[in-house]
Amino acid sequence: MIAPSLLSADFARLADEVQRVADADWLHVDVMDAHFVPNLTLGLPVVQAIQAVSPVPLDCHLMIEAPERWAPGYAEAGARNVTVHAEACRDPRAVARDLRAAGALAGLAIKPGTPLEAYLDVLPYFDTLLVMTVEPGFGGQSFMSEVLPKVREARRLVDSGHLTLFLEVDGGINADTIEAAAQAGADVFVAGSAVYGADDPAAAIAALRAQAAGVRG
Ligand code: DX5
Ligand code: ZN
């Protein structure tokens, strides 16, 4: 699945920007609070407005403190998947339970330096694992290939039946990097600048999807 990140869109024209990626699988929405990451983007009222006009299911990536308090609101707003950061959660299992109870898929995100091992006991309660392939906070950064062993490890756990998860990668995904990420086992690819920076976002989505599908055979 290809999930264009709205972070690289024109924030003054969000309704139009959503339509430009109407054939995407998920629409990735980066929520930042200027505390968990050194950047501030948008919050629940804007997500509700996007949800009302988006033909694509929303994938909310919450880079915020206290996700226990705020994450369920995004699920109640109708997001398909809501992802919280492991580093910000005191009780990831409780967040997953609340997200699922509100009708969303529950996602857990880990930063490049966060090991998978620390969260193996809570991952059975989640539907999505988002492996950050840049430090969270900004679009347009370079892909960190050193994170790929973590994707491979997660893929092994899924393929062996120990976990059932979408494996999402986020950060620096473009025509040069998506095949390595697909090879490592990712199945959801977030792309911000590679989609919204293209002259034709729909063509960019189709090209990325074809590249990833080619790897998976
Ligand atoms: C970064 C965000 C990403 C960002 C990706 O913190 O989580 O979703 O939009 O942008 P690109 O694809 O440009 O790296
Ligand atoms: Zn993101």
PDB file of C-alpha atoms and ligand atoms in Angstrom:
ATOM      1  CA  MET A   1       0.000   0.000   0.000  1.00  0.00           C
ATOM      2  CA  ILE A   2       1.106   3.531  -0.750  1.00  0.00           C
ATOM      3  CA  ALA A   3       0.315   6.238   1.803  1.00  0.00           C
ATOM      4  CA  PRO A   4       1.149   9.751   0.604  1.00  0.00           C
ATOM      5  CA  SER A   5       2.058  12.074   3.467  1.00  0.00           C
ATOM      6  CA  LEU A   6       0.050  15.268   3.546  1.00  0.00           C
ATOM      7  CA  LEU A   7       2.986  16.949   5.314  1.00  0.00           C
ATOM      8  CA  SER A   8       4.456  17.767   1.903  1.00  0.00           C
ATOM      9  CA  ALA A   9       1.151  19.131   0.525  1.00  0.00           C
ATOM     10  CA  ASP A  10       0.047  22.761   0.317  1.00  0.00           C
ATOM     11  CA  PHE A  11      -1.659  23.353   3.691  1.00  0.00           C
ATOM     12  CA  ALA A  12      -3.631  26.278   2.267  1.00  0.00           C
ATOM     13  CA  ARG A  13      -5.345  23.946  -0.230  1.00  0.00           C
ATOM     14  CA  LEU A  14      -5.860  20.725   1.707  1.00  0.00           C
ATOM     15  CA  ALA A  15      -9.149  19.682   0.091  1.00  0.00           C
ATOM     16  CA  ASP A  16      -7.577  19.897  -3.383  1.00  0.00           C
ATOM     17  CA  GLU A  17      -4.396  18.190  -2.234  1.00  0.00           C
ATOM     18  CA  VAL A  18      -6.384  15.242  -0.889  1.00  0.00           C
ATOM     19  CA  GLN A  19      -8.092  14.832  -4.270  1.00  0.00           C
ATOM     20  CA  ARG A  20      -4.732  14.744  -6.057  1.00  0.00           C
ATOM     21  CA  VAL A  21      -3.919  11.445  -4.292  1.00  0.00           C
ATOM     22  CA  ALA A  22      -7.400   9.914  -4.555  1.00  0.00           C
ATOM     23  CA  ASP A  23      -6.000   6.598  -5.813  1.00  0.00           C
ATOM     24  CA  ALA A  24      -3.701   6.105  -2.821  1.00  0.00           C
ATOM     25  CA  ASP A  25      -4.375   3.303  -0.336  1.00  0.00           C
ATOM     26  CA  TRP A  26      -4.101   5.354   2.856  1.00  0.00           C
ATOM     27  CA  LEU A  27      -3.627   9.096   3.325  1.00  0.00           C
ATOM     28  CA  HIS A  28      -0.884   9.648   5.903  1.00  0.00           C
ATOM     29  CA  VAL A  29      -1.491  12.608   8.216  1.00  0.00           C
ATOM     30  CA  ASP A  30       1.388  13.691  10.461  1.00  0.00           C
ATOM     31  CA  VAL A  31       0.237  15.183  13.754  1.00  0.00           C
ATOM     32  CA  MET A  32       3.078  16.921  15.633  1.00  0.00           C
ATOM     33  CA  ASP A  33       2.827  18.776  18.929  1.00  0.00           C
ATOM     34  CA  ALA A  34       6.157  20.650  19.165  1.00  0.00           C
ATOM     35  CA  HIS A  35       6.993  18.567  22.261  1.00  0.00           C
ATOM     36  CA  PHE A  36       7.515  14.994  21.125  1.00  0.00           C
ATOM     37  CA  VAL A  37       9.139  16.391  17.973  1.00  0.00           C
ATOM     38  CA  PRO A  38      10.495  19.900  17.290  1.00  0.00           C
ATOM     39  CA  ASN A  39       7.738  20.757  14.817  1.00  0.00           C
ATOM     40  CA  LEU A  40       4.044  21.651  14.962  1.00  0.00           C
ATOM     41  CA  THR A  41       1.562  20.665  12.262  1.00  0.00           C
ATOM     42  CA  LEU A  42      -2.152  20.135  12.804  1.00  0.00           C
ATOM     43  CA  GLY A  43      -4.548  18.508  15.228  1.00  0.00           C
ATOM     44  CA  LEU A  44      -7.967  16.949  15.574  1.00  0.00           C
ATOM     45  CA  PRO A  45     -10.131  19.754  14.098  1.00  0.00           C
ATOM     46  CA  VAL A  46      -8.104  19.720  10.877  1.00  0.00           C
ATOM     47  CA  VAL A  47      -8.114  15.909  10.751  1.00  0.00           C
ATOM     48  CA  GLN A  48     -11.916  15.963  11.127  1.00  0.00           C
ATOM     49  CA  ALA A  49     -12.127  18.405   8.212  1.00  0.00           C
ATOM     50  CA  ILE A  50      -9.850  16.218   6.070  1.00  0.00           C
ATOM     51  CA  GLN A  51     -11.803  13.096   6.986  1.00  0.00           C
ATOM     52  CA  ALA A  52     -14.984  14.775   5.756  1.00  0.00           C
ATOM     53  CA  VAL A  53     -13.595  15.302   2.239  1.00  0.00           C
ATOM     54  CA  SER A  54     -11.053  12.508   1.781  1.00  0.00           C
ATOM     55  CA  PRO A  55     -11.836   9.663  -0.625  1.00  0.00           C
ATOM     56  CA  VAL A  56      -8.890   7.799   0.936  1.00  0.00           C
ATOM     57  CA  PRO A  57      -8.872   6.246   4.442  1.00  0.00           C
ATOM     58  CA  LEU A  58      -6.796   8.275   6.897  1.00  0.00           C
ATOM     59  CA  ASP A  59      -3.617   6.966   8.489  1.00  0.00           C
ATOM     60  CA  CYS A  60      -2.895   9.305  11.406  1.00  0.00           C
ATOM     61  CA  HIS A  61       0.697   9.312  12.668  1.00  0.00           C
ATOM     62  CA  LEU A  62       0.699  10.946  16.073  1.00  0.00           C
ATOM     63  CA  MET A  63       4.099  12.382  17.002  1.00  0.00           C
ATOM     64  CA  ILE A  64       2.797  13.719  20.286  1.00  0.00           C
ATOM     65  CA  GLU A  65       3.209  13.396  24.024  1.00  0.00           C
ATOM     66  CA  ALA A  66       0.453  11.755  26.073  1.00  0.00           C
ATOM     67  CA  PRO A  67      -1.090   9.738  23.216  1.00  0.00           C
ATOM     68  CA  GLU A  68      -3.242   7.951  25.815  1.00  0.00           C
ATOM     69  CA  ARG A  69      -5.195  11.162  26.150  1.00  0.00           C
ATOM     70  CA  TRP A  70      -5.427  12.262  22.527  1.00  0.00           C
ATOM     71  CA  ALA A  71      -5.229   9.236  20.225  1.00  0.00           C
ATOM     72  CA  PRO A  72      -8.781   7.863  20.683  1.00  0.00           C
ATOM     73  CA  GLY A  73     -10.211  11.141  19.339  1.00  0.00           C
ATOM     74  CA  TYR A  74      -8.601  10.452  15.969  1.00  0.00           C
ATOM     75  CA  ALA A  75     -10.153   6.993  15.879  1.00  0.00           C
ATOM     76  CA  GLU A  76     -13.537   8.449  16.813  1.00  0.00           C
ATOM     77  CA  ALA A  77     -13.094  10.951  13.955  1.00  0.00           C
ATOM     78  CA  GLY A  78     -13.062   7.988  11.588  1.00  0.00           C
ATOM     79  CA  ALA A  79      -9.377   7.398  10.841  1.00  0.00           C
ATOM     80  CA  ARG A  80      -8.703   3.900   9.466  1.00  0.00           C
ATOM     81  CA  ASN A  81      -5.396   3.568  11.305  1.00  0.00           C
ATOM     82  CA  VAL A  82      -4.054   5.594  14.234  1.00  0.00           C
ATOM     83  CA  THR A  83      -0.393   5.220  15.123  1.00  0.00           C
ATOM     84  CA  VAL A  84       1.187   6.360  18.395  1.00  0.00           C
ATOM     85  CA  HIS A  85       4.870   6.452  19.259  1.00  0.00           C
ATOM     86  CA  ALA A  86       6.144   3.736  21.572  1.00  0.00           C
ATOM     87  CA  GLU A  87       8.585   6.222  23.099  1.00  0.00           C
ATOM     88  CA  ALA A  88       5.694   8.467  24.188  1.00  0.00           C
ATOM     89  CA  CYS A  89       3.412   5.743  25.609  1.00  0.00           C
ATOM     90  CA  ARG A  90       3.269   4.718  29.222  1.00  0.00           C
ATOM     91  CA  ASP A  91       0.853   1.890  28.493  1.00  0.00           C
ATOM     92  CA  PRO A  92       0.860   0.958  24.786  1.00  0.00           C
ATOM     93  CA  ARG A  93      -1.521  -1.937  25.355  1.00  0.00           C
ATOM     94  CA  ALA A  94      -4.185   0.372  26.815  1.00  0.00           C
ATOM     95  CA  VAL A  95      -3.866   2.759  23.865  1.00  0.00           C
ATOM     96  CA  ALA A  96      -4.236  -0.125  21.405  1.00  0.00           C
ATOM     97  CA  ARG A  97      -7.337  -1.320  23.222  1.00  0.00           C
ATOM     98  CA  ASP A  98      -8.907   2.166  23.157  1.00  0.00           C
ATOM     99  CA  LEU A  99      -8.108   2.661  19.462  1.00  0.00           C
ATOM    100  CA  ARG A 100      -9.624  -0.651  18.487  1.00  0.00           C
ATOM    101  CA  ALA A 101     -12.663  -0.004  20.683  1.00  0.00           C
ATOM    102  CA  ALA A 102     -13.174   3.258  18.774  1.00  0.00           C
ATOM    103  CA  GLY A 103     -13.134   1.353  15.480  1.00  0.00           C
ATOM    104  CA  ALA A 104      -9.625   2.040  14.166  1.00  0.00           C
ATOM    105  CA  LEU A 105      -6.623  -0.104  13.501  1.00  0.00           C
ATOM    106  CA  ALA A 106      -4.004   0.484  16.206  1.00  0.00           C
ATOM    107  CA  GLY A 107      -0.474   1.361  15.164  1.00  0.00           C
ATOM    108  CA  LEU A 108       2.762   1.503  17.107  1.00  0.00           C
ATOM    109  CA  ALA A 109       5.657   3.599  15.761  1.00  0.00           C
ATOM    110  CA  ILE A 110       9.316   3.286  16.689  1.00  0.00           C
ATOM    111  CA  LYS A 111      12.043   5.838  16.003  1.00  0.00           C
ATOM    112  CA  PRO A 112      15.229   4.732  14.196  1.00  0.00           C
ATOM    113  CA  GLY A 113      17.111   4.195  17.466  1.00  0.00           C
ATOM    114  CA  THR A 114      14.328   2.321  19.274  1.00  0.00           C
ATOM    115  CA  PRO A 115      14.783  -1.454  19.354  1.00  0.00           C
ATOM    116  CA  LEU A 116      11.944  -3.770  18.397  1.00  0.00           C
ATOM    117  CA  GLU A 117      12.730  -6.184  21.259  1.00  0.00           C
ATOM    118  CA  ALA A 118      11.446  -3.768  23.905  1.00  0.00           C
ATOM    119  CA  TYR A 119       7.926  -3.951  22.424  1.00  0.00           C
ATOM    120  CA  LEU A 120       7.540  -7.589  21.434  1.00  0.00           C
ATOM    121  CA  ASP A 121       5.140  -8.212  24.312  1.00  0.00           C
ATOM    122  CA  VAL A 122       2.737  -5.429  23.298  1.00  0.00           C
ATOM    123  CA  LEU A 123       2.827  -5.862  19.507  1.00  0.00           C
ATOM    124  CA  PRO A 124       0.176  -8.628  19.527  1.00  0.00           C
ATOM    125  CA  TYR A 125      -2.304  -5.909  20.554  1.00  0.00           C
ATOM    126  CA  PHE A 126      -1.480  -3.765  17.516  1.00  0.00           C
ATOM    127  CA  ASP A 127      -2.434  -3.964  13.842  1.00  0.00           C
ATOM    128  CA  THR A 128       0.360  -1.834  12.389  1.00  0.00           C
ATOM    129  CA  LEU A 129       4.046  -1.402  13.155  1.00  0.00           C
ATOM    130  CA  LEU A 130       5.486   1.823  11.759  1.00  0.00           C
ATOM    131  CA  VAL A 131       9.263   1.707  11.515  1.00  0.00           C
ATOM    132  CA  MET A 132      10.623   5.233  11.110  1.00  0.00           C
ATOM    133  CA  THR A 133      13.326   5.416   8.464  1.00  0.00           C
ATOM    134  CA  VAL A 134      14.199   9.033   9.384  1.00  0.00           C
ATOM    135  CA  GLU A 135      14.119  10.885  12.705  1.00  0.00           C
ATOM    136  CA  PRO A 136      10.507  12.037  13.059  1.00  0.00           C
ATOM    137  CA  GLY A 137       9.705  15.715  12.677  1.00  0.00           C
ATOM    138  CA  PHE A 138      10.225  16.795   9.094  1.00  0.00           C
ATOM    139  CA  GLY A 139       9.585  15.719   5.524  1.00  0.00           C
ATOM    140  CA  GLY A 140      12.271  15.575   2.866  1.00  0.00           C
ATOM    141  CA  GLN A 141      14.996  13.836   4.905  1.00  0.00           C
ATOM    142  CA  SER A 142      17.257  11.041   3.662  1.00  0.00           C
ATOM    143  CA  PHE A 143      16.289   7.391   4.094  1.00  0.00           C
ATOM    144  CA  MET A 144      18.248   5.597   6.861  1.00  0.00           C
ATOM    145  CA  SER A 145      19.049   2.173   5.432  1.00  0.00           C
ATOM    146  CA  GLU A 146      20.575   1.137   8.774  1.00  0.00           C
ATOM    147  CA  VAL A 147      16.996   0.710  10.035  1.00  0.00           C
ATOM    148  CA  LEU A 148      16.222  -2.065   7.517  1.00  0.00           C
ATOM    149  CA  PRO A 149      17.402  -4.950   9.731  1.00  0.00           C
ATOM    150  CA  LYS A 150      14.569  -3.988  12.097  1.00  0.00           C
ATOM    151  CA  VAL A 151      12.054  -4.247   9.240  1.00  0.00           C
ATOM    152  CA  ARG A 152      13.495  -7.655   8.288  1.00  0.00           C
ATOM    153  CA  GLU A 153      13.211  -8.822  11.892  1.00  0.00           C
ATOM    154  CA  ALA A 154       9.569  -7.699  12.086  1.00  0.00           C
ATOM    155  CA  ARG A 155       8.845  -9.398   8.752  1.00  0.00           C
ATOM    156  CA  ARG A 156      10.296 -12.653  10.124  1.00  0.00           C
ATOM    157  CA  LEU A 157       7.994 -12.459  13.144  1.00  0.00           C
ATOM    158  CA  VAL A 158       4.968 -11.864  10.907  1.00  0.00           C
ATOM    159  CA  ASP A 159       5.853 -14.576   8.402  1.00  0.00           C
ATOM    160  CA  SER A 160       6.430 -17.102  11.175  1.00  0.00           C
ATOM    161  CA  GLY A 161       2.979 -16.376  12.593  1.00  0.00           C
ATOM    162  CA  HIS A 162       4.169 -14.749  15.815  1.00  0.00           C
ATOM    163  CA  LEU A 163       2.634 -11.375  14.903  1.00  0.00           C
ATOM    164  CA  THR A 164      -0.086 -10.142  12.547  1.00  0.00           C
ATOM    165  CA  LEU A 165       0.793  -6.600  11.488  1.00  0.00           C
ATOM    166  CA  PHE A 166       0.996  -4.222   8.597  1.00  0.00           C
ATOM    167  CA  LEU A 167       4.680  -3.230   8.375  1.00  0.00           C
ATOM    168  CA  GLU A 168       4.853   0.448   7.503  1.00  0.00           C
ATOM    169  CA  VAL A 169       7.954   2.456   6.696  1.00  0.00           C
ATOM    170  CA  ASP A 170       8.023   6.247   6.888  1.00  0.00           C
ATOM    171  CA  GLY A 171      10.731   8.677   5.883  1.00  0.00           C
ATOM    172  CA  GLY A 172      12.796   9.123   2.755  1.00  0.00           C
ATOM    173  CA  ILE A 173      10.772   6.651   0.679  1.00  0.00           C
ATOM    174  CA  ASN A 174      11.150   7.391  -3.042  1.00  0.00           C
ATOM    175  CA  ALA A 175      12.011   5.658  -6.315  1.00  0.00           C
ATOM    176  CA  ASP A 176      15.591   5.070  -5.108  1.00  0.00           C
ATOM    177  CA  THR A 177      14.716   3.546  -1.723  1.00  0.00           C
ATOM    178  CA  ILE A 178      11.316   1.836  -1.942  1.00  0.00           C
ATOM    179  CA  GLU A 179      12.697  -1.392  -3.377  1.00  0.00           C
ATOM    180  CA  ALA A 180      15.114  -1.847  -0.463  1.00  0.00           C
ATOM    181  CA  ALA A 181      12.265  -1.256   1.975  1.00  0.00           C
ATOM    182  CA  ALA A 182      10.016  -3.715   0.118  1.00  0.00           C
ATOM    183  CA  GLN A 183      12.826  -6.249   0.000  1.00  0.00           C
ATOM    184  CA  ALA A 184      13.180  -5.976   3.774  1.00  0.00           C
ATOM    185  CA  GLY A 185       9.481  -6.802   4.089  1.00  0.00           C
ATOM    186  CA  ALA A 186       7.568  -3.524   4.414  1.00  0.00           C
ATOM    187  CA  ASP A 187       4.042  -3.548   2.999  1.00  0.00           C
ATOM    188  CA  VAL A 188       2.879   0.035   3.654  1.00  0.00           C
ATOM    189  CA  PHE A 189       5.032   2.830   2.242  1.00  0.00           C
ATOM    190  CA  VAL A 190       4.633   6.436   3.359  1.00  0.00           C
ATOM    191  CA  ALA A 191       5.905   8.954   0.822  1.00  0.00           C
ATOM    192  CA  GLY A 192       5.645  12.692   1.281  1.00  0.00           C
ATOM    193  CA  SER A 193       8.029  14.637  -0.909  1.00  0.00           C
ATOM    194  CA  ALA A 194       8.223  11.810  -3.477  1.00  0.00           C
ATOM    195  CA  VAL A 195       4.470  12.121  -4.132  1.00  0.00           C
ATOM    196  CA  TYR A 196       3.621  15.774  -3.492  1.00  0.00           C
ATOM    197  CA  GLY A 197       6.922  16.966  -4.920  1.00  0.00           C
ATOM    198  CA  ALA A 198       6.141  15.216  -8.219  1.00  0.00           C
ATOM    199  CA  ASP A 199       4.477  17.037 -11.121  1.00  0.00           C
ATOM    200  CA  ASP A 200       1.882  14.273 -11.244  1.00  0.00           C
ATOM    201  CA  PRO A 201       1.223  12.806  -7.774  1.00  0.00           C
ATOM    202  CA  ALA A 202      -1.098  10.103  -9.167  1.00  0.00           C
ATOM    203  CA  ALA A 203       1.628   8.906 -11.529  1.00  0.00           C
ATOM    204  CA  ALA A 204       4.169   8.955  -8.694  1.00  0.00           C
ATOM    205  CA  ILE A 205       1.891   6.760  -6.572  1.00  0.00           C
ATOM    206  CA  ALA A 206       1.416   4.298  -9.440  1.00  0.00           C
ATOM    207  CA  ALA A 207       5.158   4.146 -10.098  1.00  0.00           C
ATOM    208  CA  LEU A 208       6.016   3.555  -6.433  1.00  0.00           C
ATOM    209  CA  ARG A 209       3.328   0.875  -6.155  1.00  0.00           C
ATOM    210  CA  ALA A 210       4.674  -0.901  -9.236  1.00  0.00           C
ATOM    211  CA  GLN A 211       8.233  -0.810  -7.895  1.00  0.00           C
ATOM    212  CA  ALA A 212       7.205  -2.274  -4.530  1.00  0.00           C
ATOM    213  CA  ALA A 213       5.005  -4.909  -6.159  1.00  0.00           C
ATOM    214  CA  GLY A 214       7.863  -5.880  -8.463  1.00  0.00           C
ATOM    215  CA  VAL A 215      10.058  -6.681  -5.493  1.00  0.00           C
ATOM    216  CA  ARG A 216       7.410  -8.728  -3.738  1.00  0.00           C
ATOM    217  CA  GLY A 217       6.970 -10.715  -6.932  1.00  0.00           C
TER     218      GLY A 217
HETATM  219  C1  DX5 B   1       8.296  12.687   9.293  1.00  0.00           C
HETATM  220  C2  DX5 B   1       6.932  12.216   8.910  1.00  0.00           C
HETATM  221  C3  DX5 B   1       6.832  11.656   7.559  1.00  0.00           C
HETATM  222  C4  DX5 B   1       7.169  12.623   6.450  1.00  0.00           C
HETATM  223  C5  DX5 B   1       7.784  11.829   5.351  1.00  0.00           C
HETATM  224  O1  DX5 B   1       8.358  12.880  10.658  1.00  0.00           O
HETATM  225  O2  DX5 B   1       6.503  11.212   9.816  1.00  0.00           O
HETATM  226  O3  DX5 B   1       5.554  11.093   7.335  1.00  0.00           O
HETATM  227  O4  DX5 B   1       6.065  13.313   5.940  1.00  0.00           O
HETATM  228  O5  DX5 B   1       8.209  12.706   4.352  1.00  0.00           O
HETATM  229  P1  DX5 B   1       9.233  12.219   3.216  1.00  0.00           P
HETATM  230  O6  DX5 B   1       8.557  11.136   2.465  1.00  0.00           O
HETATM  231  O7  DX5 B   1       9.460  13.454   2.420  1.00  0.00           O
HETATM  232  O8  DX5 B   1      10.475  11.734   3.936  1.00  0.00           O
HETATM  233 ZN    ZN B   2       4.648  10.155   9.297  1.00  0.00          ZN
END
